Amino acid sequence: MRSPHSTPQATNMRQPPHAPLPLLAVRDVYKTYALKRGQSLKAVDGVSFSVMPGEVLGLVGESGCGKSTLGRCLLRLHDVSSGQILFEGQDITHLPERTLRPLRQRMQMVFQDSYASLNPRRRIGDLLAEPLRVHRAPDGSRRTASSITHRLTELMDLVSLPQSALERYPHEFSGGQRQRINIARALALAPRLVVADEPVSALDVSVQAQIVNLFADLQKQLGLTYVFIAHDLAVVRQISTRVAVMYLGAIVELGDTDTVLHNAAHPYTIALTRAVPQPVVGASRHAPLRGEIPSPVHKPSGCRFHTRCPAMQPRCQSDIPLLRQISPGHEVACHYPVL
Amino acid sequence: MMTKPSDTPRTSAGPWQSALRSLLRNRSALASLAVLGLIVLACLCAPFYARHIAHVDPFVSNVAGTIVLNGQETDIMQPNDNPLHLGLSPIGPTGHATYLLGADSQGRDIMARLLYGGRNSLLISFSAAVLCLVMAGTVGIVAGFFGGITDMVLCRLMDIMWAVPVYLFAISLSIVTITSSLHIGPFVIEADNLLIPIVIIALVYVPYAARPVRGRVIALRQAEFVTAARCLGVPRWRIVLHDILPNVSTTLVVMGPLLMAMALLAESALSFLSIGVQAPAASWGTIILDGEGLIYTRPMVAIAPGLAIVAVVLALNILGDGLRDALDVRDTSRRE
């Protein structure tokens, strides 16, 4: 499923009038946390991208690069410091919660910690019914108990859990099953956009594949749009149509999955792809990245990556590279992209 | 309260059910429950005991009265055993149904008064504990969940209350309300109304109980399932009722017995200072006060209610420990 890429650039964000409307558009979003002694932490540092309906955008990066914060900002679980978030073309950046609430039916989230995101004192049926009780049916009426029961049955089938699970408590399930429950809850209101915040990173590898497959199946079956956050390229490769690579709060490379994973232009992306273990005997081992990820409080000047970059030039220490298009649908924030 | 009992057979044990099960396996908790049950039952039977077993009226002075002991008519007020036989002392423990534990300085049956007093002491301490939990729960949840200025104002108010020693605070409040009966709109609360000690004791322990609730709520507010609920568009009041309250209720339930024990001690102290339960009504505190002047001649008058207080407070503390062990869901449910 490939959609035309009318990706906005940081400089020019206007969509041509004939282009389809992106489901989600993020324009120059910053999220800053004030620290003590006048310091601040820019968790998200000027991010722009858009996601077309039916697309799966994989958001990858090391832990602490701001991808989860960005994910929560997209759904207004955190307020952004500046910038704009457009959902279905509507600016939701500063909508009050009351106005936002009806929109929440169409944008949902699956969290990383499958246990912590389910209230341990409520039965699964009760947990899944909550969104259905809170929101009115599409025709504006309150949902009846029987329609809720009917929907719960559908949801259990959708995520391949037995109906008896509805009567049980979260602690009675395994991690994979609980993540299925979380997915069912996110899908209860038939959303268009699902932000998945590292939904499989806390699971066993064998279970990871099942859950990723479930995500992929549901995406095809229901025509969903995902922003799929992960730190594992293998997971992203399996499900994404496009990939955005984040480093220290900013997107450094954005493009089709194949392009980003096989023809990466940013040295950081290249280092990430080479860090994936190859199941080939005698596969050459590339030198991993040197050094630690710098503190997001004291970000390096110029290109954020220059402290660890194998191809660093003098200019990288002073000039901040902007995200620019190097080929159709492929954007890189690097002065000297590898072509 | 939180988990609806379902009628389907495949339902699994809820957190409350499994807590009850583990409480029933706890022998010391069961024993303390039995002691409490016995004491409550005995106190409930106070009128029956006074009328049909002891044949006394524990609320009227009986200084000139006599009782028949071993076929002999005996004065309730007896000459002292000092060499000169000066003054009178009430009769000591008789070993018979009548005046089992002896009489107080007004010739009233101590055992009957002990049971009647227990009714008041237990009623006041139980109601005060419940009222305190309701108030502290509300304050703690509001302060913890809404945070910011609400939290600051509520916390500083509690700090001010907390800065005054609990007993001094209760004593001053009691003296004010008891000396001038309370007028709230059309209602007049007289000095002998049990509501006065109940409300005062509940009030002074609110900071004590609200603090842990607030802490728990602050932790819960950041829990991912609360974020998930916000993400689903659940209104805030609904998050408080459905997600926060069920998780805080265990904290409240565990505090209940401990709070009741403290309330019982406070009630006894106030009544001992005659600013709690008002004469002629009795409570364990007032009986200790009655026994104060007789402590050398008839120590049983003060010891009996003292032992009753000790028994109830101990049992409540052991029960509280048992409840805490039984309700600590975090340990059992996270295990995989």
XYZ file of C-alpha atoms in Angstrom:
675
model
C 0.000 0.000 0.000
C 1.848 3.009 -1.277
C 0.357 6.422 -1.250
C 1.603 9.399 -3.214
C 4.118 11.344 -1.238
C 3.185 14.924 -0.918
C 5.435 15.318 2.051
C 5.717 18.907 3.124
C 9.158 20.322 3.511
C 10.147 22.394 6.443
C 10.267 25.448 4.196
C 7.159 24.983 2.091
C 4.195 23.307 3.748
C 1.356 24.212 1.388
C -0.312 21.239 -0.170
C -1.078 21.490 -3.869
C -4.868 21.815 -4.146
C -5.319 18.508 -5.959
C -3.351 16.451 -3.445
C -5.333 14.277 -1.035
C -5.582 15.642 2.470
C -3.154 14.068 4.923
C -4.865 12.424 7.898
C -2.257 13.825 10.228
C 0.069 16.731 9.623
C 2.706 17.924 12.023
C 4.236 21.336 11.443
C 7.373 22.445 13.198
C 6.439 20.950 16.557
C 8.541 21.651 19.630
C 8.093 20.165 23.078
C 10.255 21.789 25.719
C 10.417 20.878 29.384
C 11.663 23.524 31.789
C 14.345 22.227 34.106
C 15.966 23.773 37.135
C 18.411 26.696 36.877
C 16.818 28.041 33.718
C 17.783 25.017 31.674
C 15.385 23.390 29.312
C 15.047 20.038 27.632
C 13.858 20.056 24.040
C 12.381 16.574 23.812
C 10.914 17.314 20.384
C 12.929 19.820 18.434
C 11.164 21.106 15.345
C 9.494 18.109 13.772
C 7.382 18.254 10.609
C 5.817 15.400 8.674
C 2.476 14.234 7.446
C 0.760 10.888 7.259
C -1.666 10.049 4.467
C -4.749 7.914 5.093
C -3.904 4.222 4.949
C -0.224 4.848 5.416
C 2.000 3.331 8.118
C 4.714 5.674 9.281
C 7.430 3.968 11.268
C 9.112 6.245 13.769
C 12.495 4.904 14.861
C 15.323 6.115 17.022
C 17.347 5.288 20.093
C 15.661 5.468 23.462
C 15.444 9.026 24.692
C 15.292 10.537 21.214
C 11.820 11.936 21.820
C 9.767 9.539 19.731
C 7.388 8.597 22.553
C 6.983 12.235 23.571
C 6.199 13.071 19.959
C 3.688 10.209 19.827
C 1.896 11.548 22.868
C 1.951 15.086 21.496
C 0.257 13.847 18.307
C -2.767 12.757 20.341
C -2.659 15.779 22.624
C -1.770 13.657 25.649
C 0.973 16.243 26.057
C 0.577 19.831 24.960
C 3.188 20.981 22.476
C 5.316 24.040 23.221
C 4.958 25.414 19.721
C 4.012 24.227 16.260
C 0.830 22.810 14.846
C -0.828 19.435 14.764
C -3.556 18.932 12.167
C -5.850 15.941 12.291
C -8.146 15.453 9.286
C -7.098 18.951 8.262
C -8.292 20.471 11.528
C -5.848 22.228 13.812
C -6.083 20.383 17.140
C -3.017 21.963 18.734
C -4.946 24.179 21.116
C -8.434 22.651 21.087
C -9.881 22.473 24.599
C -10.363 18.928 25.866
C -14.147 19.198 25.551
C -13.977 19.990 21.845
C -11.225 17.467 21.315
C -13.156 14.621 22.924
C -15.319 13.716 19.891
C -12.179 13.703 17.722
C -10.514 11.255 20.100
C -12.835 8.556 18.781
C -10.906 8.658 15.505
C -7.389 8.808 16.949
C -6.233 6.186 19.399
C -3.085 4.898 21.021
C -1.598 1.543 21.957
C 0.905 1.844 24.782
C 4.189 0.077 25.376
C 3.474 -1.350 28.826
C 0.535 -3.646 28.273
C 0.019 -4.153 32.003
C 0.302 -0.576 33.192
C -2.124 0.626 30.551
C -4.946 -1.602 31.840
C -6.579 -0.755 35.168
C -5.847 -3.874 37.279
C -9.158 -3.541 39.162
C -11.480 -3.731 36.172
C -12.561 -6.677 34.089
C -11.585 -6.741 30.432
C -15.210 -6.385 29.345
C -15.576 -3.320 31.539
C -12.318 -1.829 30.236
C -13.286 -2.330 26.604
C -16.802 -1.008 27.170
C -15.521 2.238 28.698
C -14.934 4.098 25.400
C -18.283 2.829 24.100
C -20.065 4.130 27.178
C -18.323 7.494 27.069
C -18.872 8.270 23.396
C -22.194 8.372 21.646
C -22.926 6.162 18.666
C -22.425 7.744 15.203
C -26.149 8.595 15.039
C -25.815 10.654 18.220
C -27.655 8.285 20.543
C -26.260 6.636 23.648
C -25.123 3.113 22.959
C -27.393 0.457 24.413
C -26.067 -2.353 26.599
C -26.820 -4.875 23.866
C -24.983 -2.910 21.194
C -21.985 -2.636 23.509
C -22.045 -6.385 24.160
C -22.258 -6.974 20.433
C -19.284 -4.698 19.781
C -17.236 -6.429 22.508
C -17.868 -9.771 20.819
C -16.660 -8.327 17.516
C -13.554 -6.885 19.131
C -12.597 -10.163 20.761
C -12.874 -11.869 17.356
C -10.863 -9.088 15.745
C -7.879 -9.635 18.048
C -8.359 -13.442 18.275
C -9.122 -13.671 21.976
C -11.767 -16.004 23.438
C -15.044 -14.410 24.531
C -14.427 -15.663 28.067
C -11.562 -13.144 28.326
C -14.163 -10.414 28.827
C -14.920 -11.750 32.293
C -11.309 -11.829 33.428
C -8.880 -9.380 34.990
C -5.723 -8.021 33.305
C -3.306 -9.940 35.535
C -4.694 -13.237 34.291
C -3.236 -12.713 30.821
C 0.209 -12.958 29.269
C 1.958 -9.907 27.852
C 0.970 -10.726 24.286
C -2.668 -11.310 25.215
C -2.750 -8.058 27.157
C -1.394 -6.214 24.149
C -4.242 -7.746 22.128
C -6.631 -6.347 24.726
C -5.006 -2.928 24.398
C -5.375 -3.112 20.641
C -9.019 -4.115 20.999
C -9.641 -1.146 23.268
C -7.932 1.234 20.855
C -10.103 -0.133 18.038
C -13.361 -0.106 20.008
C -14.474 3.199 18.521
C -13.271 2.340 15.000
C -10.541 4.988 14.820
C -8.823 6.131 11.634
C -5.437 6.834 13.198
C -3.653 4.611 15.704
C -0.426 5.727 17.323
C 1.404 2.620 18.518
C 4.055 3.549 21.070
C 6.602 0.712 21.008
C 3.768 -1.806 21.294
C 5.999 -4.860 20.999
C 9.267 -3.854 22.615
C 8.238 -5.246 26.008
C 7.240 -8.630 24.551
C 9.112 -11.859 23.887
C 10.515 -12.047 20.362
C 8.193 -14.893 19.355
C 5.185 -12.945 20.589
C 6.443 -9.746 18.944
C 5.990 -11.256 15.506
C 2.404 -12.283 16.288
C 1.489 -8.820 17.506
C 3.174 -7.082 14.572
C 1.289 -9.412 12.226
C -1.931 -8.580 14.038
C -1.217 -4.881 13.554
C -0.523 -5.491 9.863
C -3.681 -7.593 9.370
C -5.875 -5.062 11.131
C -4.368 -2.273 9.068
C -5.327 -4.014 5.822
C -8.685 -5.235 7.090
C -9.848 -1.907 8.536
C -7.874 0.506 6.358
C -6.157 1.989 9.385
C -3.409 4.554 9.462
C -0.572 3.970 11.908
C 2.200 5.977 13.410
C 4.246 3.030 14.579
C 6.945 3.935 17.086
C 9.773 1.447 17.589
C 13.444 1.232 18.267
C 13.788 -1.994 16.356
C 14.314 -1.607 12.612
C 13.246 -5.190 11.948
C 9.815 -4.477 13.407
C 9.495 -1.258 11.428
C 10.587 -2.915 8.196
C 7.806 -5.454 8.552
C 4.943 -3.025 8.906
C 5.824 0.476 7.673
C 5.222 2.061 4.298
C 7.427 5.009 5.258
C 10.048 5.446 7.941
C 11.124 8.518 9.883
C 14.405 8.295 11.781
C 14.718 10.508 14.849
C 17.865 11.641 16.609
C 17.837 13.935 19.655
C 14.312 15.193 19.088
C 14.544 15.871 15.374
C 13.838 13.832 12.255
C 17.101 13.176 10.399
C 15.765 11.038 7.571
C 12.322 10.380 6.161
C 11.348 8.258 3.191
C 9.939 4.998 1.860
C 10.787 1.985 3.962
C 12.908 0.420 1.235
C 14.762 3.638 0.512
C 15.519 4.390 4.133
C 16.553 0.867 5.028
C 18.532 0.031 1.902
C 19.617 3.364 0.430
C 19.971 5.426 3.558
C 21.541 8.817 3.023
C 22.097 9.944 6.596
C 25.154 8.530 8.388
C 23.038 7.888 11.488
C 20.498 5.808 9.568
C 23.305 3.886 7.953
C 24.796 3.134 11.361
C 21.381 1.996 12.617
C 20.768 -0.354 9.686
C 24.218 -1.850 10.051
C 23.622 -2.457 13.737
C 20.854 -4.946 12.888
C 22.330 -8.444 13.281
C 22.441 -10.309 9.968
C 21.406 -13.965 10.001
C 24.226 -14.780 7.563
C 27.321 -16.802 8.382
C 30.395 -14.660 8.028
C 28.441 -11.435 7.672
C 30.836 -8.576 8.100
C 30.551 -6.754 11.390
C 30.645 -3.032 10.974
C 32.056 -0.861 13.670
C 29.173 0.343 15.811
C 28.640 4.013 16.542
C 31.154 5.465 18.904
C 30.123 7.264 22.059
C 26.875 7.791 23.884
C 23.841 9.693 22.712
C 24.473 13.285 23.913
C 22.320 14.775 26.656
C 19.194 16.384 25.228
C 19.767 19.261 27.665
C 23.137 20.137 26.174
C 22.694 19.387 22.519
C 25.723 19.636 20.250
C 25.944 22.762 18.129
C 25.372 22.551 14.399
C 24.381 19.073 13.284
C 23.207 17.212 16.384
C 24.924 14.082 15.171
C 28.363 15.541 14.511
C 29.834 14.254 17.794
C 29.343 10.657 16.658
C 29.341 11.023 12.890
C 32.014 9.042 11.016
C 31.923 11.562 8.137
C 31.997 14.783 10.100
C 33.187 17.935 8.300
C 34.059 21.320 9.871
C 30.768 22.843 8.672
C 28.761 20.259 10.660
C 29.885 21.807 13.941
C 28.343 25.180 13.228
C 25.462 24.884 10.712
C 22.262 23.065 11.566
C 21.235 20.932 8.571
C 17.549 21.234 7.625
C 15.438 18.394 6.353
C 15.608 18.661 2.553
C 14.439 16.501 -0.291
C 17.222 14.639 -2.081
C 14.971 12.518 -4.265
C 11.152 12.364 -4.547
C 9.768 11.370 -1.156
C 13.185 11.041 0.456
C 14.253 13.749 2.875
C 17.485 13.991 4.796
C 18.857 16.439 7.338
C 22.549 16.221 6.488
C 25.018 18.546 4.785
C 26.811 15.648 3.169
C 24.253 12.902 2.539
C 25.588 9.581 1.348
C 24.188 9.108 -2.148
C -18.468 -1.644 45.610
C -16.275 -1.577 42.592
C -16.541 -5.023 41.119
C -19.993 -5.984 40.154
C -20.733 -9.576 41.087
C -21.423 -11.264 37.812
C -23.841 -14.137 37.517
C -21.946 -15.948 34.786
C -20.109 -19.025 36.040
C -16.907 -18.439 34.041
C -16.194 -15.239 35.890
C -12.893 -15.170 37.728
C -12.234 -13.965 41.243
C -12.051 -10.205 41.468
C -9.534 -8.321 43.562
C -11.985 -8.035 46.467
C -12.878 -11.701 46.392
C -9.277 -12.853 46.390
C -8.486 -10.381 49.167
C -11.326 -11.799 51.251
C -10.036 -15.288 50.595
C -6.543 -14.492 51.792
C -7.951 -12.629 54.799
C -9.889 -15.750 55.757
C -6.651 -17.732 55.643
C -5.026 -15.318 58.095
C -5.532 -16.788 61.585
C -4.604 -13.755 63.640
C -6.914 -11.578 61.566
C -9.708 -14.096 62.026
C -9.090 -14.229 65.775
C -9.191 -10.458 66.044
C -12.370 -10.429 63.993
C -13.876 -12.944 66.424
C -12.876 -10.845 69.445
C -14.386 -7.757 67.868
C -17.547 -9.616 66.965
C -17.910 -10.910 70.494
C -17.446 -7.479 72.048
C -19.877 -5.841 69.624
C -22.453 -8.568 70.248
C -22.106 -8.220 74.016
C -22.534 -4.452 73.808
C -25.586 -4.832 71.578
C -27.091 -7.043 74.307
C -26.562 -4.377 76.976
C -30.281 -3.670 77.656
C -31.029 -7.379 77.800
C -28.164 -7.929 80.220
C -29.191 -5.076 82.501
C -32.860 -6.002 82.626
C -32.856 -9.776 82.601
C -29.503 -10.926 83.906
C -28.288 -8.248 86.290
C -31.728 -6.812 87.114
C -30.331 -3.307 87.515
C -30.813 0.126 86.032
C -27.325 1.361 85.250
C -28.397 4.969 84.719
C -29.823 5.867 88.150
C -27.923 6.415 91.316
C -28.430 3.544 93.800
C -26.443 4.694 96.802
C -28.957 3.532 99.382
C -29.815 0.278 97.667
C -29.199 -3.271 98.776
C -28.779 -6.545 96.941
C -29.178 -10.112 98.065
C -25.891 -12.018 97.985
C -25.786 -15.680 99.137
C -29.114 -15.195 100.842
C -27.828 -12.181 102.764
C -29.000 -8.651 102.179
C -25.919 -6.549 101.477
C -25.495 -2.778 101.187
C -24.192 -1.549 97.883
C -22.220 1.154 99.622
C -20.125 -0.509 102.247
C -17.959 0.825 105.063
C -14.309 1.038 104.131
C -11.923 -1.641 105.355
C -9.602 0.910 107.002
C -9.144 0.468 110.770
C -11.579 3.231 111.669
C -14.163 2.167 109.034
C -14.453 5.749 107.898
C -16.350 6.535 104.732
C -18.111 4.256 102.274
C -16.905 2.343 99.246
C -19.079 0.812 96.557
C -19.327 -2.934 96.548
C -16.508 -4.772 94.776
C -16.838 -7.609 92.266
C -19.503 -9.956 93.598
C -19.008 -12.966 91.389
C -22.787 -13.014 90.839
C -24.836 -11.830 87.879
C -25.858 -8.761 89.821
C -22.980 -6.331 90.234
C -20.611 -8.788 88.610
C -17.820 -6.239 88.524
C -19.053 -4.246 91.487
C -20.514 -0.755 91.603
C -19.238 2.743 91.014
C -19.389 5.570 93.536
C -23.043 6.138 92.681
C -23.916 2.505 93.246
C -24.438 1.671 89.576
C -23.620 -1.771 88.140
C -20.212 -1.527 86.404
C -20.748 -4.519 84.111
C -24.017 -3.129 82.773
C -22.488 0.320 82.342
C -19.500 -1.274 80.606
C -21.798 -2.812 78.005
C -23.828 0.373 77.554
C -20.604 2.399 77.423
C -19.217 0.058 74.799
C -22.203 0.820 72.579
C -21.352 4.517 72.641
C -17.591 4.045 72.378
C -17.840 1.651 69.456
C -20.570 3.627 67.708
C -18.616 6.854 67.983
C -15.278 5.388 66.934
C -16.789 3.457 64.019
C -18.783 6.412 62.730
C -15.848 8.756 63.198
C -13.579 6.381 61.259
C -16.079 6.086 58.401
C -16.725 9.820 58.295
C -13.006 10.512 58.424
C -12.353 8.108 55.541
C -15.040 9.762 53.435
C -13.694 13.242 54.112
C -10.031 12.243 53.809
C -10.760 10.259 50.658
C -12.455 13.238 49.060
C -9.756 15.689 50.105
C -6.924 13.335 49.127
C -8.400 12.508 45.721
C -9.241 16.119 44.884
C -5.816 17.378 46.017
C -3.905 14.592 44.325
C -5.817 14.453 41.060
C -6.323 18.126 40.339
C -2.980 19.225 41.752
C -1.806 22.791 41.300
C -3.410 25.481 43.390
C -6.171 23.175 44.697
C -3.557 20.793 45.993
C -1.537 23.588 47.551
C -4.486 25.143 49.400
C -5.738 21.785 50.700
C -2.271 20.680 51.764
C -1.526 23.908 53.611
C -4.909 23.691 55.383
C -4.058 20.168 56.475
C -0.601 21.324 57.581
C -2.226 23.913 59.821
C -4.503 21.263 61.344
C -1.606 18.858 61.653
C 0.521 21.456 63.433
C -1.877 21.413 66.399
C -1.546 18.248 68.496
C -4.514 16.004 67.712
C -5.750 15.765 71.305
C -5.392 19.479 72.027
C -7.275 20.232 68.831
C -10.052 17.789 69.693
C -10.233 19.062 73.272
C -10.547 22.698 72.260
C -13.175 21.911 69.630
C -15.127 19.807 72.141
C -15.064 22.423 74.857
C -16.417 25.039 72.474
C -19.193 22.882 71.074
C -20.225 21.370 74.384
C -20.379 24.564 76.398
C -22.472 26.346 73.761
C -24.731 23.961 71.913
C -24.265 24.181 68.167
C -26.768 26.051 65.998
C -26.603 25.135 62.344
C -29.481 26.867 60.589
C -32.710 25.490 62.022
C -30.931 22.576 63.685
C -29.698 22.678 67.232
C -27.148 20.110 68.248
C -27.239 19.709 72.006
C -24.147 18.982 74.060
C -25.174 15.376 74.684
C -25.519 14.601 70.976
C -23.098 11.885 69.915
C -22.606 13.714 66.603
C -20.319 16.190 68.364
C -17.567 13.737 69.309
C -18.052 11.848 66.031
C -17.545 14.899 63.843
C -14.702 16.290 65.945
C -12.742 13.049 66.015
C -13.293 12.482 62.298
C -12.136 16.005 61.552
C -8.906 15.931 63.526
C -7.761 12.735 61.822
C -8.497 13.928 58.271
C -4.914 15.117 57.610
C -3.576 11.825 58.921
C -5.691 9.815 56.473
C -5.761 12.212 53.531
C -1.996 12.341 53.096
C -1.422 8.729 52.017
C -4.498 8.918 49.774
C -3.146 12.023 48.061
C 0.215 10.335 47.537
C -1.415 7.279 46.023
C -3.574 9.420 43.734
C -0.553 11.380 42.500
C 1.121 8.104 41.601
C -2.066 6.841 39.929
C -2.587 10.068 37.988
C 0.608 9.293 36.105
C -0.271 5.637 35.657
C -0.495 4.624 32.051
C -4.066 3.409 32.377
C -5.105 6.927 33.340
C -3.300 8.273 30.271
C -5.058 5.565 28.279
C -8.422 6.684 29.665
C -7.666 10.303 28.736
C -6.703 9.115 25.299
C -10.074 7.376 24.981
C -11.756 10.682 25.770
C -13.040 9.657 29.197
C -14.096 12.778 31.162
C -12.066 13.598 34.240
C -14.806 12.937 36.802
C -15.309 9.530 35.244
C -11.590 8.773 35.460
C -11.718 9.688 39.160
C -14.714 7.436 39.815
C -13.794 4.458 37.658
C -10.011 4.411 37.552
C -8.692 6.311 40.574
C -11.234 5.483 43.280
C -11.149 1.668 42.901
C -7.368 1.763 43.221
C -7.448 4.096 46.211
C -10.216 2.190 47.972
C -7.772 -0.465 49.172
C -5.695 2.238 50.868
C -8.870 3.515 52.518
C -10.037 0.072 53.599
C -6.661 -0.732 55.131
C -6.702 2.539 57.046
C -10.235 1.917 58.354
C -9.477 -0.338 61.352
C -6.397 1.675 62.350
C -8.397 4.868 62.178
C -11.170 3.308 64.267
C -8.607 2.292 66.884
C -7.281 5.838 67.054
C -10.805 7.224 67.153
C -11.641 4.918 70.061
C -8.642 6.175 71.998
C -9.543 9.773 71.217
C -13.156 9.225 72.220
C -12.105 7.675 75.521
C -9.754 10.557 76.182
C -12.451 13.148 75.482
C -15.001 11.295 77.594
C -12.471 10.896 80.389
C -12.100 14.676 80.342
C -15.945 14.853 80.393
C -16.067 16.615 77.053
C -17.111 13.567 75.059
C -20.113 11.442 75.980
C -22.173 13.341 78.566
C -23.577 11.897 81.812
C -25.701 9.978 82.546
C -24.843 8.203 79.306
C -21.719 6.091 79.561
C -18.709 5.362 77.424
C -15.544 3.492 78.324
C -13.863 6.832 78.871
C -16.480 8.071 81.355
C -16.316 4.802 83.302
C -12.560 5.208 83.654
C -13.273 8.687 84.956
C -15.770 7.211 87.451
C -13.098 4.750 88.525
C -10.439 7.377 88.952
C -11.460 8.246 92.522
C -11.843 4.568 93.420
C -8.524 3.467 91.975
C -7.120 2.377 95.404
C -10.223 0.735 96.805
C -12.067 -0.560 93.763
C -9.533 -0.672 90.895
C -11.848 -2.859 88.830
C -14.022 0.156 87.972
C -11.218 1.704 85.918
C -9.485 -1.504 84.862
C -12.515 -3.130 83.219
C -13.153 -0.378 80.628
C -9.385 -0.012 80.202
C -9.102 -3.689 79.297
C -12.037 -3.365 76.924
C -10.298 -0.494 75.124
C -7.024 -2.417 74.943
C -8.786 -5.495 73.560
C -10.609 -3.551 70.845
C -7.596 -1.444 69.848
C -5.345 -4.503 69.645
C -7.892 -6.455 67.638
C -8.392 -3.541 65.254
C -4.662 -3.188 64.705
C -4.221 -6.875 63.983
C -7.209 -6.775 61.655
C -5.687 -3.759 59.900
C -2.428 -5.641 59.375
C -4.336 -8.595 57.978
C -6.292 -6.358 55.624
C -3.118 -4.729 54.397
C -1.567 -8.095 53.629
C -4.725 -9.302 51.931
C -5.313 -6.208 49.818
C -1.790 -5.608 48.590
C -2.654 -6.414 45.002
C 0.539 -5.011 43.567
C 2.514 -8.013 44.770
C 0.228 -10.782 43.669
C -1.052 -9.523 40.351
C 2.263 -8.469 38.857
C 3.724 -11.895 39.328
C 3.771 -13.760 36.055
